[in-house]
Amino acid sequence: MRSLGWLTGCALALACAHEGKGVVAESGTNMKGTAAAEAQPQAASTAEAATAAIRPFKVQVQQAALDDLRRRIAATRWPDKETVADQSQGAQLAKLQELVRYWGSGYDWRKAEAKLNALPQFTTNIDGLDIHFIHVRSRQRNALPVIITHGWPGSVFELLKIIGPLTDPTAHGGRAEDAFDVVIPSLPGYGFSGKPTVTGWDTDHIARVWAELMKRLGYTRYVAQGGDVGAIVDNAMARQAPAGLLGIHVNLPGTVPPEVDGALAGGGPAPAGLSEKERAVFDALSTYRKKGNAGYFVMMAARPQTVGYALTDSPAGLAGWILVHPGFAQWNYGDDPGKSPTKDEVLDDITLYWLTNSAASSARSYWENGGRSPISAAAQKTAEISLPVAITVFPEDVYRPPETWARRAYRNLIYFHEVDKGGHFAAWEQPELFAAELRAAFKSLRPAEGRVAAR
């Protein structure tokens, strides 16, 4: 099968795995998943019991759920227009109305569903919770396994475009020896993963679950990548240093020094001794806070259940809340069809949150982490990380750390690169560049003999 293209191979693997399939209902979500009655083989070294716990998954949204979504959109009660000419009060009425009306009339979820179902998807139960994940093996024998974690308000959709460049690098300007096996899980409480019904599912817990997932897949050596919430998970994985983890790459690193943290929290002046570049970053962070750009973060960390009521009841409310994220600040609502993410791609993501009823459960992930800043070196306990760390800085991201802070925070920083384009959703916006960064970042961690994992 490895002589075939990765997508063909995936399709054959799924076809072989679907003998005697049953239907598993996603509780309270109007979703269905298909699961094989027999185990899907994973890797030669995977223990038989662990392999049996991995079940193929297929997205099958009931038409009634889509009809209900359109009815709710048509019945939207809109607020008055904002009293400013910019986005300082939130998503602007005219732009949001245009997007939501298209959502209710022209958008087609079935195309999004087909994109997911063209890839090998699975679920496995870890610590009592079903974890959904995409798993694409490269046709290259010595591919390096990587587990890639999304954040909020992202999902697996924001990472789909990097699968091809990572698993089939020769078709995207890379070399065969640059190949990755790619594992993309949905965070607990997000997408098709289960929703925690008890507390304790913070990013430290998720990091341990990810290590168990890679172990179940038979990987003995692997790397991890994450942005946004995914970067917090990766920091936790690096602190925990599970057997087999070689290093991490993050694009929202925890590098703000304690004295800078303190000054920002107190609204005071910049600490003495900052370089010109460091002072510019301090000023940008100070302005970010003063303009209320972290308002969504504060509310989800403090009262996620309250947030969930409105977002669960109103599609327009959900769209407006998601689009308040500063990572979307430069997004043009799909006016430029050549710019990623497109209108349909962003609606794929928003619709996933709606159909899986995950507005409240995803918001709780912020509460679980106690509102700890993802960019604070102290909050992320980076002093406890000894594993290799790689960082890429994208120019339109909400935080662009100076290299001096990065080297101070991560004592084993093996790669730091500032690129010329891309923002907070870099894998979505610039997939080829993002994939190239991962190849470069992890190059030194590939074993010289070329054998990186059980296959």
CSV table of C-alpha atoms in Angstrom, one decimal:
chain,number,residue,atom,x,y,z
A,1,MET,CA,0.0,0.0,0.0
A,2,ARG,CA,2.9,2.3,0.6
A,3,SER,CA,3.6,2.5,-3.1
A,4,LEU,CA,0.3,4.3,-3.6
A,5,GLY,CA,-0.5,7.9,-2.9
A,6,TRP,CA,-1.3,8.7,0.7
A,7,LEU,CA,-4.9,9.5,0.0
A,8,THR,CA,-5.5,6.3,-2.0
A,9,GLY,CA,-3.8,4.3,0.7
A,10,CYS,CA,-6.0,5.9,3.3
A,11,ALA,CA,-9.1,5.0,1.3
A,12,LEU,CA,-8.1,1.4,0.9
A,13,ALA,CA,-7.3,1.2,4.6
A,14,LEU,CA,-10.7,2.5,5.6
A,15,ALA,CA,-12.5,0.2,3.1
A,16,CYS,CA,-10.7,-2.8,4.7
A,17,ALA,CA,-11.7,-1.6,8.1
A,18,HIS,CA,-15.4,-1.2,7.6
A,19,GLU,CA,-16.5,-4.8,7.6
A,20,GLY,CA,-19.4,-5.3,10.0
A,21,LYS,CA,-19.7,-1.6,10.9
A,22,GLY,CA,-22.1,-0.4,13.5
A,23,VAL,CA,-23.6,3.1,14.2
A,24,VAL,CA,-22.5,5.1,17.2
A,25,ALA,CA,-24.6,8.1,18.1
A,26,GLU,CA,-22.8,11.2,19.4
A,27,SER,CA,-24.8,12.0,22.6
A,28,GLY,CA,-26.9,15.2,22.3
A,29,THR,CA,-25.3,16.4,19.0
A,30,ASN,CA,-27.4,15.0,16.2
A,31,MET,CA,-24.3,13.4,14.9
A,32,LYS,CA,-23.5,9.8,13.9
A,33,GLY,CA,-20.2,8.1,13.6
A,34,THR,CA,-19.5,4.6,12.2
A,35,ALA,CA,-17.3,2.3,14.1
A,36,ALA,CA,-15.9,-1.1,13.0
A,37,ALA,CA,-16.8,-4.1,15.0
A,38,GLU,CA,-13.3,-5.5,14.5
A,39,ALA,CA,-10.1,-3.7,15.4
A,40,GLN,CA,-8.2,-1.6,12.8
A,41,PRO,CA,-4.6,-2.7,12.6
A,42,GLN,CA,-2.2,0.1,13.5
A,43,ALA,CA,1.4,-0.8,13.8
A,44,ALA,CA,3.4,-4.0,14.3
A,45,SER,CA,4.6,-3.1,17.7
A,46,THR,CA,1.2,-1.9,19.1
A,47,ALA,CA,-0.1,-4.1,21.8
A,48,GLU,CA,-3.1,-6.1,20.7
A,49,ALA,CA,-5.4,-4.7,23.5
A,50,ALA,CA,-4.5,-1.1,22.7
A,51,THR,CA,-5.0,-1.6,18.9
A,52,ALA,CA,-8.5,-3.0,19.6
A,53,ALA,CA,-9.5,0.2,21.3
A,54,ILE,CA,-9.0,2.3,18.1
A,55,ARG,CA,-12.2,2.5,16.0
A,56,PRO,CA,-12.6,4.0,12.5
A,57,PHE,CA,-14.9,7.1,12.4
A,58,LYS,CA,-17.0,8.7,9.7
A,59,VAL,CA,-18.9,12.0,9.9
A,60,GLN,CA,-22.6,11.7,9.1
A,61,VAL,CA,-24.6,14.7,10.1
A,62,GLN,CA,-28.4,14.2,10.1
A,63,GLN,CA,-30.2,16.4,7.7
A,64,ALA,CA,-32.6,17.4,10.4
A,65,ALA,CA,-29.7,19.2,12.2
A,66,LEU,CA,-28.8,21.1,9.0
A,67,ASP,CA,-32.5,22.1,8.5
A,68,ASP,CA,-32.7,23.3,12.1
A,69,LEU,CA,-29.5,25.4,11.6
A,70,ARG,CA,-31.0,27.2,8.6
A,71,ARG,CA,-34.3,27.8,10.4
A,72,ARG,CA,-32.5,29.4,13.3
A,73,ILE,CA,-30.4,31.5,11.0
A,74,ALA,CA,-33.5,32.8,9.2
A,75,ALA,CA,-35.1,33.7,12.5
A,76,THR,CA,-32.1,35.7,13.8
A,77,ARG,CA,-32.9,38.8,15.8
A,78,TRP,CA,-30.2,41.3,15.1
A,79,PRO,CA,-28.9,44.1,17.3
A,80,ASP,CA,-28.5,47.7,16.3
A,81,LYS,CA,-25.5,48.8,14.3
A,82,GLU,CA,-22.3,49.6,16.1
A,83,THR,CA,-21.6,53.2,16.8
A,84,VAL,CA,-18.1,53.2,15.5
A,85,ALA,CA,-16.5,52.7,12.1
A,86,ASP,CA,-14.2,49.9,13.0
A,87,GLN,CA,-14.2,46.6,14.9
A,88,SER,CA,-13.5,48.1,18.3
A,89,GLN,CA,-17.0,47.1,19.5
A,90,GLY,CA,-16.8,43.7,18.0
A,91,ALA,CA,-17.9,42.0,14.8
A,92,GLN,CA,-19.5,44.7,12.6
A,93,LEU,CA,-23.2,44.2,11.9
A,94,ALA,CA,-23.2,44.6,8.1
A,95,LYS,CA,-20.3,42.2,7.6
A,96,LEU,CA,-21.6,39.6,10.0
A,97,GLN,CA,-25.1,39.8,8.5
A,98,GLU,CA,-23.7,39.1,5.0
A,99,LEU,CA,-21.7,36.1,6.3
A,100,VAL,CA,-24.6,34.7,8.3
A,101,ARG,CA,-27.1,35.1,5.4
A,102,TYR,CA,-24.7,33.2,3.1
A,103,TRP,CA,-24.4,30.6,5.9
A,104,GLY,CA,-28.2,30.1,5.8
A,105,SER,CA,-28.6,30.0,2.0
A,106,GLY,CA,-25.4,29.3,0.0
A,107,TYR,CA,-23.1,27.4,2.3
A,108,ASP,CA,-22.9,23.6,1.9
A,109,TRP,CA,-21.8,21.5,5.0
A,110,ARG,CA,-21.8,18.3,3.0
A,111,LYS,CA,-18.6,19.5,1.2
A,112,ALA,CA,-16.9,20.0,4.5
A,113,GLU,CA,-18.1,16.6,5.6
A,114,ALA,CA,-16.6,15.1,2.5
A,115,LYS,CA,-13.3,16.7,3.1
A,116,LEU,CA,-13.1,15.0,6.5
A,117,ASN,CA,-14.4,11.7,5.3
A,118,ALA,CA,-11.7,11.6,2.6
A,119,LEU,CA,-9.2,11.2,5.4
A,120,PRO,CA,-8.7,8.3,7.8
A,121,GLN,CA,-10.4,9.3,11.1
A,122,PHE,CA,-10.6,7.3,14.3
A,123,THR,CA,-11.8,7.5,17.9
A,124,THR,CA,-10.3,5.9,20.9
A,125,ASN,CA,-11.3,6.1,24.6
A,126,ILE,CA,-8.6,7.4,26.9
A,127,ASP,CA,-9.3,8.1,30.6
A,128,GLY,CA,-13.0,7.5,30.0
A,129,LEU,CA,-13.3,10.0,27.1
A,130,ASP,CA,-13.6,9.4,23.4
A,131,ILE,CA,-10.9,11.2,21.5
A,132,HIS,CA,-11.4,11.8,17.8
A,133,PHE,CA,-8.3,12.1,15.5
A,134,ILE,CA,-7.1,12.1,11.9
A,135,HIS,CA,-4.2,9.8,11.2
A,136,VAL,CA,-2.4,9.9,7.9
A,137,ARG,CA,0.7,7.8,7.4
A,138,SER,CA,3.2,8.9,4.8
A,139,ARG,CA,4.2,6.5,2.0
A,140,GLN,CA,7.8,7.3,2.9
A,141,ARG,CA,9.1,4.5,5.2
A,142,ASN,CA,11.1,6.7,7.6
A,143,ALA,CA,8.6,9.4,8.1
A,144,LEU,CA,8.8,11.2,11.5
A,145,PRO,CA,5.5,11.0,13.4
A,146,VAL,CA,4.1,14.4,14.6
A,147,ILE,CA,1.0,15.1,16.7
A,148,ILE,CA,-0.5,18.5,15.9
A,149,THR,CA,-2.9,20.3,18.2
A,150,HIS,CA,-5.4,23.0,17.3
A,151,GLY,CA,-6.7,25.7,19.6
A,152,TRP,CA,-9.8,27.9,20.0
A,153,PRO,CA,-11.7,28.9,18.0
A,154,GLY,CA,-10.0,26.5,15.6
A,155,SER,CA,-10.5,22.8,14.9
A,156,VAL,CA,-9.1,20.0,12.8
A,157,PHE,CA,-10.3,22.0,9.8
A,158,GLU,CA,-7.6,24.6,10.3
A,159,LEU,CA,-4.9,21.9,9.9
A,160,LEU,CA,-6.2,19.9,6.9
A,161,LYS,CA,-4.1,21.8,4.3
A,162,ILE,CA,-0.8,20.9,5.9
A,163,ILE,CA,-1.4,17.1,5.7
A,164,GLY,CA,-0.3,16.8,2.1
A,165,PRO,CA,2.9,18.9,2.4
A,166,LEU,CA,3.9,17.0,5.5
A,167,THR,CA,3.1,13.5,4.4
A,168,ASP,CA,4.1,13.9,0.7
A,169,PRO,CA,6.9,16.5,0.8
A,170,THR,CA,8.3,15.6,-2.6
A,171,ALA,CA,5.1,17.0,-4.2
A,172,HIS,CA,5.5,20.2,-2.2
A,173,GLY,CA,9.1,21.3,-2.6
A,174,GLY,CA,10.6,19.0,0.1
A,175,ARG,CA,12.6,15.9,0.1
A,176,ALA,CA,11.5,12.3,0.8
A,177,GLU,CA,13.5,12.3,4.0
A,178,ASP,CA,11.4,15.3,5.2
A,179,ALA,CA,8.2,13.2,5.5
A,180,PHE,CA,6.0,13.1,8.5
A,181,ASP,CA,3.2,10.7,9.7
A,182,VAL,CA,0.5,13.1,10.9
A,183,VAL,CA,-1.8,12.7,13.8
A,184,ILE,CA,-4.4,15.5,14.4
A,185,PRO,CA,-6.7,15.0,17.4
A,186,SER,CA,-9.7,17.1,18.3
A,187,LEU,CA,-9.2,18.6,21.8
A,188,PRO,CA,-11.6,17.2,24.5
A,189,GLY,CA,-14.8,19.2,24.4
A,190,TYR,CA,-14.1,20.2,20.8
A,191,GLY,CA,-15.5,18.8,17.5
A,192,PHE,CA,-16.1,15.1,17.5
A,193,SER,CA,-14.1,14.3,20.7
A,194,GLY,CA,-16.2,13.6,23.8
A,195,LYS,CA,-17.2,16.3,26.2
A,196,PRO,CA,-15.7,16.0,29.8
A,197,THR,CA,-18.5,15.7,32.4
A,198,VAL,CA,-16.1,16.2,35.3
A,199,THR,CA,-13.4,18.7,36.1
A,200,GLY,CA,-9.7,18.0,35.7
A,201,TRP,CA,-9.4,18.1,31.9
A,202,ASP,CA,-6.7,20.8,31.8
A,203,THR,CA,-3.9,20.9,29.4
A,204,ASP,CA,-1.6,18.9,31.6
A,205,HIS,CA,-4.2,16.1,31.5
A,206,ILE,CA,-4.6,16.5,27.7
A,207,ALA,CA,-0.8,16.2,27.3
A,208,ARG,CA,-0.8,12.9,29.1
A,209,VAL,CA,-3.7,11.7,26.9
A,210,TRP,CA,-1.8,12.7,23.8
A,211,ALA,CA,1.2,10.7,24.9
A,212,GLU,CA,-1.0,7.7,25.4
A,213,LEU,CA,-2.6,8.2,22.0
A,214,MET,CA,0.8,8.1,20.3
A,215,LYS,CA,1.7,5.0,22.3
A,216,ARG,CA,-1.4,3.3,21.2
A,217,LEU,CA,-0.6,4.1,17.6
A,218,GLY,CA,2.7,2.3,18.0
A,219,TYR,CA,5.0,5.3,17.8
A,220,THR,CA,8.1,5.0,19.9
A,221,ARG,CA,9.7,8.3,18.9
A,222,TYR,CA,7.8,11.4,17.7
A,223,VAL,CA,7.5,15.2,17.9
A,224,ALA,CA,4.6,17.6,18.7
A,225,GLN,CA,3.4,20.8,17.3
A,226,GLY,CA,0.8,23.3,18.5
A,227,GLY,CA,-0.5,26.8,18.4
A,228,ASP,CA,-3.0,28.7,20.6
A,229,VAL,CA,-4.3,26.1,23.1
A,230,GLY,CA,-2.3,23.5,21.2
A,231,ALA,CA,0.9,25.4,22.2
A,232,ILE,CA,-0.1,25.1,25.9
A,233,VAL,CA,-0.6,21.4,25.5
A,234,ASP,CA,2.8,21.1,23.8
A,235,ASN,CA,4.5,23.0,26.7
A,236,ALA,CA,2.9,20.6,29.1
A,237,MET,CA,4.0,17.6,27.0
A,238,ALA,CA,7.6,19.0,27.0
A,239,ARG,CA,7.5,19.4,30.8
A,240,GLN,CA,6.2,15.9,31.3
A,241,ALA,CA,8.7,14.5,28.8
A,242,PRO,CA,6.9,11.3,28.1
A,243,ALA,CA,8.9,8.4,26.7
A,244,GLY,CA,9.3,8.9,22.9
A,245,LEU,CA,8.8,12.6,22.7
A,246,LEU,CA,11.8,14.1,20.9
A,247,GLY,CA,10.8,17.8,21.0
A,248,ILE,CA,8.1,20.4,20.3
A,249,HIS,CA,7.4,23.2,17.8
A,250,VAL,CA,5.1,26.0,18.9
A,251,ASN,CA,3.8,29.2,17.2
A,252,LEU,CA,2.4,30.8,20.3
A,253,PRO,CA,5.3,30.3,22.8
A,254,GLY,CA,5.3,31.1,26.5
A,255,THR,CA,8.2,33.6,26.5
A,256,VAL,CA,7.0,36.8,28.3
A,257,PRO,CA,9.5,37.3,31.2
A,258,PRO,CA,8.1,37.6,34.8
A,259,GLU,CA,9.0,41.3,35.2
A,260,VAL,CA,7.2,42.1,31.9
A,261,ASP,CA,4.2,40.1,32.9
A,262,GLY,CA,4.0,42.1,36.1
A,263,ALA,CA,4.2,45.4,34.4
A,264,LEU,CA,1.5,44.4,31.9
A,265,ALA,CA,-0.8,43.1,34.6
A,266,GLY,CA,-0.5,46.3,36.6
A,267,GLY,CA,-0.7,48.6,33.7
A,268,GLY,CA,2.6,50.1,34.6
A,269,PRO,CA,5.5,51.3,32.5
A,270,ALA,CA,7.9,49.0,30.7
A,271,PRO,CA,10.7,47.5,32.9
A,272,ALA,CA,14.1,49.1,32.6
A,273,GLY,CA,16.7,47.6,30.4
A,274,LEU,CA,14.5,46.4,27.5
A,275,SER,CA,16.1,46.5,24.0
A,276,GLU,CA,14.4,48.5,21.3
A,277,LYS,CA,12.7,45.4,19.9
A,278,GLU,CA,11.7,44.1,23.3
A,279,ARG,CA,10.2,47.5,24.1
A,280,ALA,CA,8.2,47.4,20.9
A,281,VAL,CA,6.7,44.0,21.8
A,282,PHE,CA,5.9,45.3,25.3
A,283,ASP,CA,4.1,48.3,23.8
A,284,ALA,CA,2.1,46.1,21.4
A,285,LEU,CA,1.1,43.8,24.3
A,286,SER,CA,0.1,46.8,26.4
A,287,THR,CA,-2.1,48.2,23.6
A,288,TYR,CA,-3.6,44.7,23.0
A,289,ARG,CA,-4.8,44.6,26.7
A,290,LYS,CA,-6.0,48.2,26.9
A,291,LYS,CA,-8.1,47.7,23.8
A,292,GLY,CA,-9.9,44.8,25.3
A,293,ASN,CA,-8.7,42.2,22.7
A,294,ALA,CA,-8.5,39.6,25.4
A,295,GLY,CA,-12.1,40.1,26.5
A,296,TYR,CA,-13.2,36.7,25.1
A,297,PHE,CA,-10.4,35.0,26.9
A,298,VAL,CA,-11.3,36.5,30.3
A,299,MET,CA,-15.0,35.6,29.9
A,300,MET,CA,-14.4,32.0,28.8
A,301,ALA,CA,-11.9,31.5,31.6
A,302,ALA,CA,-14.3,33.0,34.2
A,303,ARG,CA,-17.8,32.0,33.1
A,304,PRO,CA,-17.8,29.5,30.3
A,305,GLN,CA,-21.3,28.2,31.1
A,306,THR,CA,-22.8,31.6,30.8
A,307,VAL,CA,-21.0,32.1,27.4
A,308,GLY,CA,-22.4,28.7,26.3
A,309,TYR,CA,-26.1,29.5,26.7
A,310,ALA,CA,-26.2,32.3,24.0
A,311,LEU,CA,-23.7,30.5,21.7
A,312,THR,CA,-25.6,27.3,21.9
A,313,ASP,CA,-28.9,28.9,21.1
A,314,SER,CA,-28.0,31.4,18.3
A,315,PRO,CA,-25.9,30.6,15.2
A,316,ALA,CA,-25.4,34.3,14.6
A,317,GLY,CA,-24.2,34.7,18.2
A,318,LEU,CA,-21.8,31.8,17.8
A,319,ALA,CA,-20.4,33.3,14.6
A,320,GLY,CA,-20.0,36.8,16.1
A,321,TRP,CA,-18.3,35.4,19.2
A,322,ILE,CA,-15.8,33.3,17.2
A,323,LEU,CA,-15.0,36.2,14.9
A,324,VAL,CA,-14.2,38.4,17.9
A,325,HIS,CA,-11.0,36.4,18.2
A,326,PRO,CA,-8.0,38.7,17.3
A,327,GLY,CA,-6.7,36.0,15.0
A,328,PHE,CA,-9.5,36.9,12.6
A,329,ALA,CA,-8.9,40.7,12.9
A,330,GLN,CA,-7.4,40.9,9.4
A,331,TRP,CA,-9.8,38.4,7.8
A,332,ASN,CA,-11.8,40.0,5.0
A,333,TYR,CA,-14.9,37.8,5.4
A,334,GLY,CA,-14.1,36.0,2.2
A,335,ASP,CA,-14.2,39.0,0.0
A,336,ASP,CA,-10.9,37.8,-1.6
A,337,PRO,CA,-11.6,34.2,-2.7
A,338,GLY,CA,-7.9,33.6,-3.2
A,339,LYS,CA,-7.0,34.3,0.4
A,340,SER,CA,-7.1,31.6,3.0
A,341,PRO,CA,-9.2,30.9,5.0
A,342,THR,CA,-12.0,31.5,2.6
A,343,LYS,CA,-15.6,32.3,3.6
A,344,ASP,CA,-16.6,28.6,3.2
A,345,GLU,CA,-13.5,27.4,5.2
A,346,VAL,CA,-14.3,29.6,8.1
A,347,LEU,CA,-17.9,28.5,8.0
A,348,ASP,CA,-16.7,24.9,8.0
A,349,ASP,CA,-15.1,25.7,11.4
A,350,ILE,CA,-18.0,27.6,12.8
A,351,THR,CA,-20.5,25.0,11.6
A,352,LEU,CA,-18.5,22.2,13.3
A,353,TYR,CA,-18.8,24.1,16.6
A,354,TRP,CA,-22.6,24.4,16.0
A,355,LEU,CA,-23.3,20.8,14.9
A,356,THR,CA,-21.3,19.3,17.8
A,357,ASN,CA,-22.9,21.7,20.3
A,358,SER,CA,-19.4,22.4,21.6
A,359,ALA,CA,-19.5,26.1,22.4
A,360,ALA,CA,-19.7,25.7,26.1
A,361,SER,CA,-17.5,22.5,26.4
A,362,SER,CA,-14.7,24.2,24.4
A,363,ALA,CA,-15.0,27.4,26.4
A,364,ARG,CA,-14.5,25.3,29.6
A,365,SER,CA,-11.0,24.4,28.4
A,366,TYR,CA,-10.1,28.0,29.3
A,367,TRP,CA,-11.7,27.7,32.7
A,368,GLU,CA,-9.8,24.4,33.3
A,369,ASN,CA,-6.5,26.2,32.8
A,370,GLY,CA,-7.4,28.9,35.3
A,371,GLY,CA,-7.0,31.8,32.8
A,372,ARG,CA,-3.2,31.2,32.8
A,373,SER,CA,-1.6,33.2,30.0
A,374,PRO,CA,-0.4,31.1,27.1
A,375,ILE,CA,2.4,33.6,26.4
A,376,SER,CA,3.8,33.9,30.0
A,377,ALA,CA,7.0,32.0,30.7
A,378,ALA,CA,6.0,31.7,34.3
A,379,ALA,CA,2.5,30.5,33.7
A,380,GLN,CA,3.7,27.9,31.2
A,381,LYS,CA,6.5,26.8,33.5
A,382,THR,CA,9.0,26.9,30.7
A,383,ALA,CA,11.9,26.7,33.2
A,384,GLU,CA,10.9,23.1,33.7
A,385,ILE,CA,11.3,22.2,30.0
A,386,SER,CA,14.6,20.5,29.0
A,387,LEU,CA,13.4,18.9,25.8
A,388,PRO,CA,14.3,20.6,22.5
A,389,VAL,CA,12.0,23.5,21.5
A,390,ALA,CA,11.4,25.1,18.1
A,391,ILE,CA,9.6,28.4,17.5
A,392,THR,CA,8.3,30.1,14.4
A,393,VAL,CA,7.1,33.7,14.6
A,394,PHE,CA,4.4,34.8,12.1
A,395,PRO,CA,4.2,38.5,11.5
A,396,GLU,CA,0.4,38.9,11.8
A,397,ASP,CA,0.1,36.9,14.9
A,398,VAL,CA,-1.3,38.4,18.1
A,399,TYR,CA,2.1,37.9,19.8
A,400,ARG,CA,5.4,38.1,18.1
A,401,PRO,CA,8.1,37.2,20.7
A,402,PRO,CA,11.7,38.5,20.4
A,403,GLU,CA,14.3,35.9,20.2
A,404,THR,CA,16.0,37.2,23.4
A,405,TRP,CA,12.9,36.3,25.4
A,406,ALA,CA,12.5,33.0,23.7
A,407,ARG,CA,16.1,31.9,24.5
A,408,ARG,CA,15.6,33.1,28.1
A,409,ALA,CA,12.4,31.1,28.5
A,410,TYR,CA,13.4,27.8,26.7
A,411,ARG,CA,16.9,26.7,27.7
A,412,ASN,CA,17.0,24.1,24.9
A,413,LEU,CA,15.8,26.3,22.0
A,414,ILE,CA,17.0,24.6,18.8
A,415,TYR,CA,15.2,26.7,16.2
A,416,PHE,CA,13.9,30.2,16.1
A,417,HIS,CA,12.7,31.8,12.8
A,418,GLU,CA,10.7,34.9,11.9
A,419,VAL,CA,8.9,34.4,8.6
A,420,ASP,CA,7.5,37.1,6.3
A,421,LYS,CA,3.8,36.1,6.2
A,422,GLY,CA,1.1,34.4,8.1
A,423,GLY,CA,-0.8,35.0,11.3
A,424,HIS,CA,-2.4,33.3,14.3
A,425,PHE,CA,-4.0,30.6,12.1
A,426,ALA,CA,-0.8,30.1,10.2
A,427,ALA,CA,-1.4,26.5,9.1
A,428,TRP,CA,-4.7,27.6,7.6
A,429,GLU,CA,-3.4,30.8,6.1
A,430,GLN,CA,0.0,29.7,4.8
A,431,PRO,CA,0.0,25.8,4.7
A,432,GLU,CA,3.1,25.4,2.5
A,433,LEU,CA,5.2,27.8,4.5
A,434,PHE,CA,3.9,26.2,7.7
A,435,ALA,CA,4.9,22.8,6.5
A,436,ALA,CA,8.3,24.0,5.5
A,437,GLU,CA,8.9,25.5,8.9
A,438,LEU,CA,8.1,22.1,10.5
A,439,ARG,CA,10.5,20.4,8.2
A,440,ALA,CA,13.3,22.8,9.2
A,441,ALA,CA,12.4,22.9,12.8
A,442,PHE,CA,12.5,19.2,13.4
A,443,LYS,CA,15.4,18.4,10.9
A,444,SER,CA,18.0,18.0,13.7
A,445,LEU,CA,15.7,15.6,15.7
A,446,ARG,CA,15.4,13.0,13.0
A,447,PRO,CA,17.6,10.0,14.0
A,448,ALA,CA,20.7,9.6,11.8
A,449,GLU,CA,19.8,6.0,11.0
A,450,GLY,CA,16.5,7.1,9.7
A,451,ARG,CA,14.3,4.7,11.8
A,452,VAL,CA,12.1,6.9,13.9
A,453,ALA,CA,9.1,4.7,14.9
A,454,ALA,CA,7.5,1.4,14.7
A,455,ARG,CA,5.7,1.1,11.4
